[in-house]
Short mmCIF file of C-alpha atoms in Angstrom, two decimals:
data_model
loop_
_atom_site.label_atom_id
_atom_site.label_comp_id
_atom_site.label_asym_id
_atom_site.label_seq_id
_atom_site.Cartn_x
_atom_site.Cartn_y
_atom_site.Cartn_z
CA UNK A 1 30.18 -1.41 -1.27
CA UNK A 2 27.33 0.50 0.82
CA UNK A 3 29.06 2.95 2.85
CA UNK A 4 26.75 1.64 5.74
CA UNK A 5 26.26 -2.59 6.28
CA UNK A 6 23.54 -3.58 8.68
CA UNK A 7 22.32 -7.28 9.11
CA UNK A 8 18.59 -7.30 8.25
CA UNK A 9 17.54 -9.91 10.31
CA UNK A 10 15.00 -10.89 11.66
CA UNK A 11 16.31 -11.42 14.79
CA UNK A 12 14.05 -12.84 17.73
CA UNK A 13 14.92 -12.97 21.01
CA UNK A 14 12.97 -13.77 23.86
CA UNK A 15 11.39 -11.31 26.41
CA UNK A 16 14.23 -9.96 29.11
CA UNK A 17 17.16 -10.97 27.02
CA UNK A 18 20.05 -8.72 26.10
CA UNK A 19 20.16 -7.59 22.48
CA UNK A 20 23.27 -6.61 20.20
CA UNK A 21 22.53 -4.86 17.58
CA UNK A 22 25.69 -3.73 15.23
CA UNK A 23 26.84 -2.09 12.01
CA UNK A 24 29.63 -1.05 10.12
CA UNK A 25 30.27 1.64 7.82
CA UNK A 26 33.43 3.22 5.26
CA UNK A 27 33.08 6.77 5.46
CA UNK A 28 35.43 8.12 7.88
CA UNK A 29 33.77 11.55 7.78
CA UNK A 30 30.68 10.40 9.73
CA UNK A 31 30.96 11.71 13.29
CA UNK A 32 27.64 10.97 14.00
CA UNK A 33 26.71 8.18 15.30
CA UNK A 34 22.83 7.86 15.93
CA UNK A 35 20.27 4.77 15.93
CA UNK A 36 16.31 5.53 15.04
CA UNK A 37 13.59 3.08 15.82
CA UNK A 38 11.11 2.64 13.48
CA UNK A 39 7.81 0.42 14.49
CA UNK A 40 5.86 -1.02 11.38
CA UNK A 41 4.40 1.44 9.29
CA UNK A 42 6.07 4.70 11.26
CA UNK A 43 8.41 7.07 10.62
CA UNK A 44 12.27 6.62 12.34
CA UNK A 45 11.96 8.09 15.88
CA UNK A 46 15.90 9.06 17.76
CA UNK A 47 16.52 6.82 19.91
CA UNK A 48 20.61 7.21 20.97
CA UNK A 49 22.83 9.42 19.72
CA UNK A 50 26.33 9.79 20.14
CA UNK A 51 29.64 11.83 18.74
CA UNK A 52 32.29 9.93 20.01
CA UNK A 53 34.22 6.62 20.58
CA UNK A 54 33.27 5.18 23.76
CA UNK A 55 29.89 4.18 25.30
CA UNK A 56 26.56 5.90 25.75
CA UNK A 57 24.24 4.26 28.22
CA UNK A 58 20.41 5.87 28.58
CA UNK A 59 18.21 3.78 30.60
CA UNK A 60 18.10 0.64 28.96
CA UNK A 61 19.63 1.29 26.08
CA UNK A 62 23.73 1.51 25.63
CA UNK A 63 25.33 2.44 22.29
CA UNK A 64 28.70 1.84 21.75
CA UNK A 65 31.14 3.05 18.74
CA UNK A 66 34.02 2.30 17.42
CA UNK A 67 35.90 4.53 15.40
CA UNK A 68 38.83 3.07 14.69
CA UNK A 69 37.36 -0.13 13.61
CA UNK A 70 34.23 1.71 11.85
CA UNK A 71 31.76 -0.35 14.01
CA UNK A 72 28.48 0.42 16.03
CA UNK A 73 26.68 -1.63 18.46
CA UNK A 74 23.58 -1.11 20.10
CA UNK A 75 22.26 -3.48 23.12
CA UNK A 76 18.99 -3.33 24.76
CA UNK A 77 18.91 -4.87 28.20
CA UNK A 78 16.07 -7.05 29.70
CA UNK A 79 14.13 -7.32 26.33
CA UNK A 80 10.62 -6.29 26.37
CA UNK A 81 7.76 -6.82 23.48
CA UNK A 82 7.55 -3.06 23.17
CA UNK A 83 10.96 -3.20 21.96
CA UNK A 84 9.65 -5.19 18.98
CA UNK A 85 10.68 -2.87 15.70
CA UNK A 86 13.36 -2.31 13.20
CA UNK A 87 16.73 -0.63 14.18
CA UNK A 88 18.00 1.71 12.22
CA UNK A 89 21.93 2.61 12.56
CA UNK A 90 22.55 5.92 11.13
CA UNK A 91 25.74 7.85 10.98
CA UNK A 92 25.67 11.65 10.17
CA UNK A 93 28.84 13.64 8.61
CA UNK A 94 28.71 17.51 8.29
CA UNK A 95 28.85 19.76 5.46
CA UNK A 96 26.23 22.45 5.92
CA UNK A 97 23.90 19.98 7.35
CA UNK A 98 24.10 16.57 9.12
CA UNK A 99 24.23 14.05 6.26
CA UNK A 100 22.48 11.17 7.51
CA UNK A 101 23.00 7.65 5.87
CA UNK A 102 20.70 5.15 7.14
CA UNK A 103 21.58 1.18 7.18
CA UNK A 104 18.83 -0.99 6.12
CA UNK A 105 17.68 -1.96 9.37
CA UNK A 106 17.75 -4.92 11.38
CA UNK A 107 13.97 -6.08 12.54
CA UNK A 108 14.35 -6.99 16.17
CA UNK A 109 11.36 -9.45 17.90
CA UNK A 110 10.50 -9.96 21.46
CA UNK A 111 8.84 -12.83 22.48
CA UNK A 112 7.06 -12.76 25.79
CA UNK B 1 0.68 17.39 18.79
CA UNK B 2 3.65 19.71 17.73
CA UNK B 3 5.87 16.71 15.61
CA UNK B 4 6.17 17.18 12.21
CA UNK B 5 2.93 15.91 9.82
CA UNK B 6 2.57 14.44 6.41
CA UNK B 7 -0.38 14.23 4.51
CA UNK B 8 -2.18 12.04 3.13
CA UNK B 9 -0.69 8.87 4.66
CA UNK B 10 -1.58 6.82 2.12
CA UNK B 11 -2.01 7.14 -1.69
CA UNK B 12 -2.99 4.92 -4.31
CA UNK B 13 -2.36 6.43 -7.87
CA UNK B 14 -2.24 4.59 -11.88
CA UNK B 15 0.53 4.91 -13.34
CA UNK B 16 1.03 8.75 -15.69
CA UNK B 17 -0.36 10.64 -12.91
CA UNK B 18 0.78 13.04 -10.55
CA UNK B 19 0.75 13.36 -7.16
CA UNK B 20 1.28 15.71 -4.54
CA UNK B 21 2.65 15.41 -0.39
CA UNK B 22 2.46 17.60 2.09
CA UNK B 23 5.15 18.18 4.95
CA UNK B 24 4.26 20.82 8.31
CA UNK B 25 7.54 20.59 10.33
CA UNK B 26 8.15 21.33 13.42
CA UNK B 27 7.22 24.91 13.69
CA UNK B 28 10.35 26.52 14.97
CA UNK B 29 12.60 24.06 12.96
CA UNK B 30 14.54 26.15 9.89
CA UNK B 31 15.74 23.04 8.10
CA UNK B 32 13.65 20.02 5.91
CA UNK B 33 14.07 17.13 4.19
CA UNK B 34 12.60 14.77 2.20
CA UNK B 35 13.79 11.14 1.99
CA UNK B 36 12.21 8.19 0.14
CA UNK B 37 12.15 4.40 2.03
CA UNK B 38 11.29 1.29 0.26
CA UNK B 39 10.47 -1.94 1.93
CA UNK B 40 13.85 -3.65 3.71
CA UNK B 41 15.41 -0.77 2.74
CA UNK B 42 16.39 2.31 5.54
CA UNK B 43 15.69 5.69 4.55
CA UNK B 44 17.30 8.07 1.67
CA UNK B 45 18.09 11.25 1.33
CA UNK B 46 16.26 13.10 -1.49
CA UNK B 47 16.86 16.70 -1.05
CA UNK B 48 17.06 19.10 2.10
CA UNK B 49 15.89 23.04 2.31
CA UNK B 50 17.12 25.49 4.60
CA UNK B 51 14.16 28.01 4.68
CA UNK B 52 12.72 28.65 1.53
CA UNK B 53 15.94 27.91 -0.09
CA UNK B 54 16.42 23.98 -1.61
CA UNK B 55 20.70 23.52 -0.97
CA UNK B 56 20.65 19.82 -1.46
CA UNK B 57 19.13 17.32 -4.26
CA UNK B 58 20.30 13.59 -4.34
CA UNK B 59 20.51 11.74 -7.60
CA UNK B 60 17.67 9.87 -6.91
CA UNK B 61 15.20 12.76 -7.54
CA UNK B 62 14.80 12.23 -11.59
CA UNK B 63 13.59 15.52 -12.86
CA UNK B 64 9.85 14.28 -12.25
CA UNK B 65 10.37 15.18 -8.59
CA UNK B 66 10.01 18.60 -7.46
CA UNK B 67 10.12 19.99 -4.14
CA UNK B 68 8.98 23.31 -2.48
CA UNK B 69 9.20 25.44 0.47
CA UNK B 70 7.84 28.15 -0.87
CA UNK B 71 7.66 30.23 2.74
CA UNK B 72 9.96 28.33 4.66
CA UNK B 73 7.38 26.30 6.69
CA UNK B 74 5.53 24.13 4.87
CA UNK B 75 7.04 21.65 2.11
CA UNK B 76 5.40 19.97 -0.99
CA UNK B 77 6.76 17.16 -3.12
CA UNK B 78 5.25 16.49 -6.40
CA UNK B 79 5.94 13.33 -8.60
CA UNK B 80 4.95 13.63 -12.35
CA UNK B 81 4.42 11.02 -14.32
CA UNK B 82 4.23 8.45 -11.68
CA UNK B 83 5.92 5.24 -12.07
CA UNK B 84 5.69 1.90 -10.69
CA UNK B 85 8.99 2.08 -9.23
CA UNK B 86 8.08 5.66 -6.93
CA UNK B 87 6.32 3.00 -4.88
CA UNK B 88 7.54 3.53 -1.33
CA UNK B 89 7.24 5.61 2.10
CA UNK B 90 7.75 9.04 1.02
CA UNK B 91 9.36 10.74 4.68
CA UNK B 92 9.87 14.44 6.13
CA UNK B 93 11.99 15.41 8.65
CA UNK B 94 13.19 18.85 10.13
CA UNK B 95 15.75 19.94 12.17
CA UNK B 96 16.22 22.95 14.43
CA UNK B 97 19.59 24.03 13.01
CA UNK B 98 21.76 26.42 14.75
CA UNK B 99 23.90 23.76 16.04
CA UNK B 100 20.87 21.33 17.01
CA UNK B 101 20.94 19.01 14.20
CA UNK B 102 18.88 16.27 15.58
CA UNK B 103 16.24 15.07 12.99
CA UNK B 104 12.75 14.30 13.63
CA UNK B 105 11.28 12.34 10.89
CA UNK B 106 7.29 12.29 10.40
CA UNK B 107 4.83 9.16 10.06
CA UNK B 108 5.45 9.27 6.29
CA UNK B 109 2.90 9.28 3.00
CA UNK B 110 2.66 5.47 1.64
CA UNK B 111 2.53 5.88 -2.28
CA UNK B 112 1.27 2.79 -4.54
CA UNK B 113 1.96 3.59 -8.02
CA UNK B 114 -0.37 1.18 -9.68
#
């Protein structure tokens, strides 16, 4: 079992639509909680991140975790093409350094 | 442009030979790492240097891989004997440290292992 499960999509959606993305993980020693976008043929760039159960909300982006059920969402509100790229969920545990393990991603399309 | 650089971005190679990446991080950032991304697939970890000084090697780096720092800024990471399987995004990232352990991750080298 991957100690992080993401669906890989693709998901499309169409422009100004509300997105949920989620993911699960095992490891109860992540308390990290971050999502990267990555656009085709780019490296990951931060886009929310988070240390605790509860909701995060930064412009139009909310990430939400669950600790006690190991599960992270993240929803995009009103949808725009720009947002076209693949998700990455990544929780981080310490231990001299934050230990990042990435889930595989879930491609995310906006149609206009 | 002060983000962390890789170079080159793309390399095609034949199978037996070696190659060679470069990483600049961030230039007041004390910690680097390398991970390795192949297509569908999110980034892993390969190995992680705080300064000069390499704390952290995954499994994944066979004992073709090597990795440098040698004066705590830049980073090299050298593949011998490339195989078909090294295909993939080869990425950097650094962190500030010191309690800011927010990565930023490069654009990546592209290695095709012909």
């Amino acid at each position: 079992q991957k100690e992080v499960e993401q669906d890989p999509g693709p998901l499309s959606v169409p422009e100004g639509a509300i997105v949920s993305l989620n993911c699960t993980y095992s490891n109860s020693a992540f308390q990290y909680f971050m999502w990267y976008r990555q656009y085709s043929r780019k490296g990951p760039e931060l886009l929310m991140y988070t240390y605790s159960s509860g909701n995060k909300e930064d412009g139009r982006f909310t990430a939400q975790v669950d600790k006690s059920s190991k599960y992270i969402s993240l929803f995009i509100r009103d949808s725009q093409p720009s947002d076209s790229a693949t998700y990455l969920c990544a929780p981080a545990r310490t231990g001299g350094y934050q230990k990042v393990t990435f889930g595989t991603g879930t491609k995310l399309q906006v149609i206009p | 442009d002060t983000g962390v650089s890789q170079n080159p971005r793309h390399k095609i190679t034949k199978r037996g030979q070696n190659v060679t990446f470069r990483c600049d991080p961030i230039s007041e950032h004390n910690r680097l790492y390398w991970y390795r991304q192949t297509l569908g697939q999110g980034p892993e970890f390969l190995t992680y240097f705080q300064n000069e000084a390499q704390l952290e090697k995954s499994r994944l780096l066979s004992d073709r891989f090597s990795a440098e720092r040698p004066k705590g800024s830049f980073s090299t990471l050298e593949i011998q004997r490339t195989e078909q399987g090294d295909s993939a995004m080869y990425l950097c990232a650094s962190s500030q440290g010191q309690g800011e352990e927010t990565q930023y991750f490069g654009p990546g080298t592209r290695l095709l292992v012909l």
